[in-house]
mmCIF file of C-alpha atoms in Angstrom:
data_model
loop_
_atom_site.group_PDB
_atom_site.id
_atom_site.type_symbol
_atom_site.label_atom_id
_atom_site.label_comp_id
_atom_site.label_asym_id
_atom_site.label_seq_id
_atom_site.Cartn_x
_atom_site.Cartn_y
_atom_site.Cartn_z
ATOM 1 C CA MET F 1 0.000 0.000 0.000
ATOM 2 C CA GLU F 2 1.541 3.266 -1.115
ATOM 3 C CA GLY F 3 1.968 5.935 1.578
ATOM 4 C CA GLU F 4 1.363 3.453 4.384
ATOM 5 C CA ILE F 5 2.874 4.537 7.693
ATOM 6 C CA ILE F 6 5.214 1.881 9.019
ATOM 7 C CA ASN F 7 5.909 1.733 12.728
ATOM 8 C CA ARG F 8 9.628 0.956 12.647
ATOM 9 C CA VAL F 9 9.849 0.907 16.442
ATOM 10 C CA GLU F 10 7.236 -1.842 16.627
ATOM 11 C CA LYS F 11 8.991 -3.838 13.892
ATOM 12 C CA SER F 12 12.376 -3.469 15.594
ATOM 13 C CA GLY F 13 11.408 -5.783 18.447
ATOM 14 C CA LEU F 14 12.501 -3.261 21.067
ATOM 15 C CA ILE F 15 11.066 -3.900 24.495
ATOM 16 C CA THR F 16 10.483 -0.953 26.806
ATOM 17 C CA ILE F 17 10.796 -1.126 30.570
ATOM 18 C CA ASP F 18 8.920 1.771 32.145
ATOM 19 C CA LEU F 19 9.777 2.207 35.818
ATOM 20 C CA ASP F 20 6.671 4.386 36.170
ATOM 21 C CA GLU F 21 4.698 1.143 35.911
ATOM 22 C CA LEU F 22 6.148 -0.086 39.198
ATOM 23 C CA LYS F 23 3.497 0.802 41.711
ATOM 24 C CA VAL F 24 4.273 2.112 45.170
ATOM 25 C CA SER F 25 1.009 0.805 46.514
ATOM 26 C CA LYS F 26 1.319 1.630 50.198
ATOM 27 C CA ASN F 27 0.917 4.863 52.122
ATOM 28 C CA ILE F 28 4.132 6.658 53.045
ATOM 29 C CA PHE F 29 4.576 8.229 56.463
ATOM 30 C CA GLU F 30 7.252 10.346 58.059
ATOM 31 C CA VAL F 31 8.126 9.909 61.725
ATOM 32 C CA ASP F 32 10.092 12.963 62.824
ATOM 33 C CA ILE F 33 11.781 12.542 66.198
ATOM 34 C CA LYS F 34 11.905 16.325 66.582
ATOM 35 C CA LYS F 35 8.326 16.413 67.855
ATOM 36 C CA TRP F 36 9.377 14.341 70.870
ATOM 37 C CA LEU F 37 12.416 16.421 71.791
ATOM 38 C CA PHE F 38 12.397 18.934 74.618
ATOM 39 C CA GLU F 39 11.964 22.330 72.923
ATOM 40 C CA GLY F 40 12.818 20.517 69.679
ATOM 41 C CA LEU F 41 16.480 20.501 70.700
ATOM 42 C CA PHE F 42 17.380 17.620 72.956
ATOM 43 C CA LEU F 43 16.096 14.299 74.128
ATOM 44 C CA LYS F 44 14.974 13.687 77.702
ATOM 45 C CA GLU F 45 14.942 9.920 77.975
ATOM 46 C CA LYS F 46 12.057 9.466 80.432
ATOM 47 C CA GLU F 47 9.723 11.813 78.526
ATOM 48 C CA TYR F 48 10.809 10.433 75.167
ATOM 49 C CA ARG F 49 10.105 6.836 76.206
ATOM 50 C CA LYS F 50 6.676 7.894 77.498
ATOM 51 C CA GLU F 51 5.823 9.596 74.170
ATOM 52 C CA ILE F 52 6.946 6.519 72.210
ATOM 53 C CA GLN F 53 4.912 4.229 74.440
ATOM 54 C CA ASN F 54 1.757 6.365 74.131
ATOM 55 C CA HIS F 55 1.956 7.002 70.390
ATOM 56 C CA ASN F 56 -0.655 5.316 68.154
ATOM 57 C CA TRP F 57 1.601 3.051 66.060
ATOM 58 C CA SER F 58 -1.323 1.208 64.462
ATOM 59 C CA GLN F 59 -1.913 4.221 62.168
ATOM 60 C CA TYR F 60 1.103 3.041 60.151
ATOM 61 C CA GLU F 61 -0.424 -0.375 59.403
ATOM 62 C CA ASN F 62 0.814 -1.870 56.091
ATOM 63 C CA SER F 63 2.598 1.331 55.098
ATOM 64 C CA TYR F 64 6.103 2.561 54.377
ATOM 65 C CA VAL F 65 7.747 4.727 57.035
ATOM 66 C CA TYR F 66 10.914 6.776 57.172
ATOM 67 C CA ILE F 67 12.269 7.873 60.549
ATOM 68 C CA HIS F 68 14.435 10.951 60.849
ATOM 69 C CA CYS F 69 15.040 14.074 62.910
ATOM 70 C CA SER F 70 14.518 17.421 61.194
ATOM 71 C CA SER F 71 16.362 19.377 63.875
ATOM 72 C CA ASP F 72 20.117 19.568 64.279
ATOM 73 C CA ALA F 73 19.883 17.777 67.623
ATOM 74 C CA ILE F 74 22.275 14.946 68.370
ATOM 75 C CA ILE F 75 20.056 11.894 68.687
ATOM 76 C CA PRO F 76 21.357 8.680 70.268
ATOM 77 C CA THR F 77 21.056 5.529 68.191
ATOM 78 C CA TRP F 78 18.742 3.863 70.690
ATOM 79 C CA ALA F 79 16.140 6.602 70.102
ATOM 80 C CA PHE F 80 15.703 5.399 66.509
ATOM 81 C CA MET F 81 15.739 1.799 67.698
ATOM 82 C CA LEU F 82 12.827 2.427 70.088
ATOM 83 C CA ILE F 83 10.703 3.711 67.256
ATOM 84 C CA SER F 84 11.720 0.873 64.927
ATOM 85 C CA ALA F 85 10.793 -1.662 67.576
ATOM 86 C CA GLN F 86 7.297 -0.140 67.837
ATOM 87 C CA LEU F 87 6.777 0.133 64.078
ATOM 88 C CA GLU F 88 8.110 -3.258 63.056
ATOM 89 C CA ASN F 89 4.860 -5.170 63.558
ATOM 90 C CA HIS F 90 2.758 -2.569 61.747
ATOM 91 C CA THR F 91 4.632 -1.528 58.626
ATOM 92 C CA GLU F 92 5.680 -2.951 55.293
ATOM 93 C CA LYS F 93 9.068 -1.217 55.338
ATOM 94 C CA ILE F 94 10.952 1.129 57.658
ATOM 95 C CA VAL F 95 14.102 3.116 56.976
ATOM 96 C CA VAL F 96 16.067 5.489 59.134
ATOM 97 C CA GLY F 97 16.806 8.385 56.837
ATOM 98 C CA ASP F 98 14.970 10.613 54.397
ATOM 99 C CA ILE F 99 12.185 9.904 51.938
ATOM 100 C CA LYS F 100 14.741 9.511 49.147
ATOM 101 C CA LYS F 101 16.310 6.576 50.981
ATOM 102 C CA LEU F 102 12.873 5.044 51.500
ATOM 103 C CA TYR F 103 12.078 5.271 47.779
ATOM 104 C CA GLU F 104 15.425 3.667 46.961
ATOM 105 C CA ARG F 105 14.558 0.687 49.170
ATOM 106 C CA ILE F 106 10.998 0.407 47.862
ATOM 107 C CA TYR F 107 12.148 0.393 44.229
ATOM 108 C CA GLU F 108 14.890 -2.099 45.063
ATOM 109 C CA ASP F 109 12.246 -4.475 46.435
ATOM 110 C CA LEU F 110 9.949 -3.953 43.419
ATOM 111 C CA ILE F 111 12.765 -4.489 40.902
ATOM 112 C CA ASN F 112 13.930 -7.621 42.690
ATOM 113 C CA LEU F 113 10.490 -9.138 42.026
ATOM 114 C CA ILE F 114 10.946 -8.889 38.243
ATOM 115 C CA ASP F 115 11.933 -11.994 36.289
ATOM 116 C CA PHE F 116 14.572 -10.520 33.982
ATOM 117 C CA SER F 117 15.046 -13.800 32.127
ATOM 118 C CA ILE F 118 12.045 -12.825 29.969
ATOM 119 C CA TYR F 119 14.358 -10.292 28.309
ATOM 120 C CA SER F 120 16.804 -12.954 27.068
ATOM 121 C CA ASP F 121 18.413 -11.940 23.759
ATOM 122 C CA SER F 122 16.201 -8.843 23.555
ATOM 123 C CA SER F 123 16.958 -5.223 22.855
ATOM 124 C CA VAL F 124 15.606 -3.288 25.811
ATOM 125 C CA ILE F 125 14.992 0.407 26.346
ATOM 126 C CA ILE F 126 14.735 1.633 29.909
ATOM 127 C CA LYS F 127 12.259 4.468 29.524
ATOM 128 C CA GLY F 128 13.422 7.945 30.476
ATOM 129 C CA CYS F 129 11.419 11.074 31.219
ATOM 130 C CA SER F 130 9.639 9.597 34.201
ATOM 131 C CA ASP F 131 6.511 11.183 35.622
ATOM 132 C CA LYS F 132 7.606 10.162 39.111
ATOM 133 C CA ASN F 133 10.748 10.715 41.084
ATOM 134 C CA ILE F 134 12.321 7.373 40.269
ATOM 135 C CA PRO F 135 15.553 7.017 42.266
ATOM 136 C CA LEU F 136 18.746 6.930 40.226
ATOM 137 C CA SER F 137 19.625 3.687 42.011
ATOM 138 C CA ALA F 138 16.567 2.039 40.383
ATOM 139 C CA TYR F 139 18.017 2.634 36.899
ATOM 140 C CA HIS F 140 21.335 1.187 38.038
ATOM 141 C CA LEU F 141 19.688 -1.909 39.504
ATOM 142 C CA VAL F 142 17.563 -2.557 36.400
ATOM 143 C CA THR F 143 20.665 -2.260 34.212
ATOM 144 C CA THR F 144 22.595 -4.660 36.449
ATOM 145 C CA LYS F 145 19.733 -7.172 36.463
ATOM 146 C CA LEU F 146 19.247 -6.928 32.668
ATOM 147 C CA LYS F 147 22.896 -7.336 31.621
ATOM 148 C CA PRO F 148 23.057 -11.140 31.931
ATOM 149 C CA PHE F 149 19.996 -11.485 29.690
ATOM 150 C CA ALA F 150 19.528 -8.603 27.279
ATOM 151 C CA LYS F 151 21.244 -8.375 23.912
ATOM 152 C CA SER F 152 21.370 -4.599 24.310
ATOM 153 C CA ILE F 153 20.223 -1.987 26.794
ATOM 154 C CA MET F 154 19.358 1.586 25.936
ATOM 155 C CA TYR F 155 18.007 4.517 27.900
ATOM 156 C CA GLY F 156 15.409 7.051 26.794
ATOM 157 C CA GLU F 157 12.708 6.736 24.163
ATOM 158 C CA ALA F 158 12.724 4.607 21.016
ATOM 159 C CA CYS F 159 13.090 7.748 18.893
ATOM 160 C CA SER F 160 16.079 9.056 20.840
ATOM 161 C CA SER F 161 17.737 6.386 22.923
ATOM 162 C CA VAL F 162 21.242 6.329 24.353
ATOM 163 C CA PRO F 163 23.126 3.008 24.134
ATOM 164 C CA VAL F 164 24.103 1.763 27.590
ATOM 165 C CA PHE F 165 25.181 -1.840 27.023
ATOM 166 C CA LYS F 166 25.628 -4.225 24.122
ATOM 167 C CA LYS F 167 26.467 -7.889 24.598
ATOM 168 C CA SER F 168 29.650 -8.816 22.795
ATOM 169 C CA LYS F 169 29.446 -11.743 20.420
#
């Protein structure tokens, strides 16, 4: 048929992995130790323990939680441990650190669930221009997991991809 539009991308056999399709399906909560510090500056152990004991930890059921302190106070390690011990039976995942660290761990778990053997001898594009804040570490992990299987790995869009890896013959 003359003038027929041919989809060369479709015919190329390229497979796209879109990290936006990985769903962070749980609620995300922040636990900021600052709210339990005396004047937001230092920890009084007796009062802190009482606050931790009286806090409603069940509100974090089946969620992701990151624990941190937004003040410049020096917080002893055990203070984070007390919170972790309370949260452990309620949450899906806990990290001590910022939300960025939490997202890195969530995406690591989601990527580790993928069976990368389905990409054997395939040319794969890891989609760029994400709508979400996909951690940089997620792109690294996908590349590492794909390398044993994929014939080639590219980054971007089919119309403007950047070669990342090509299996030598």
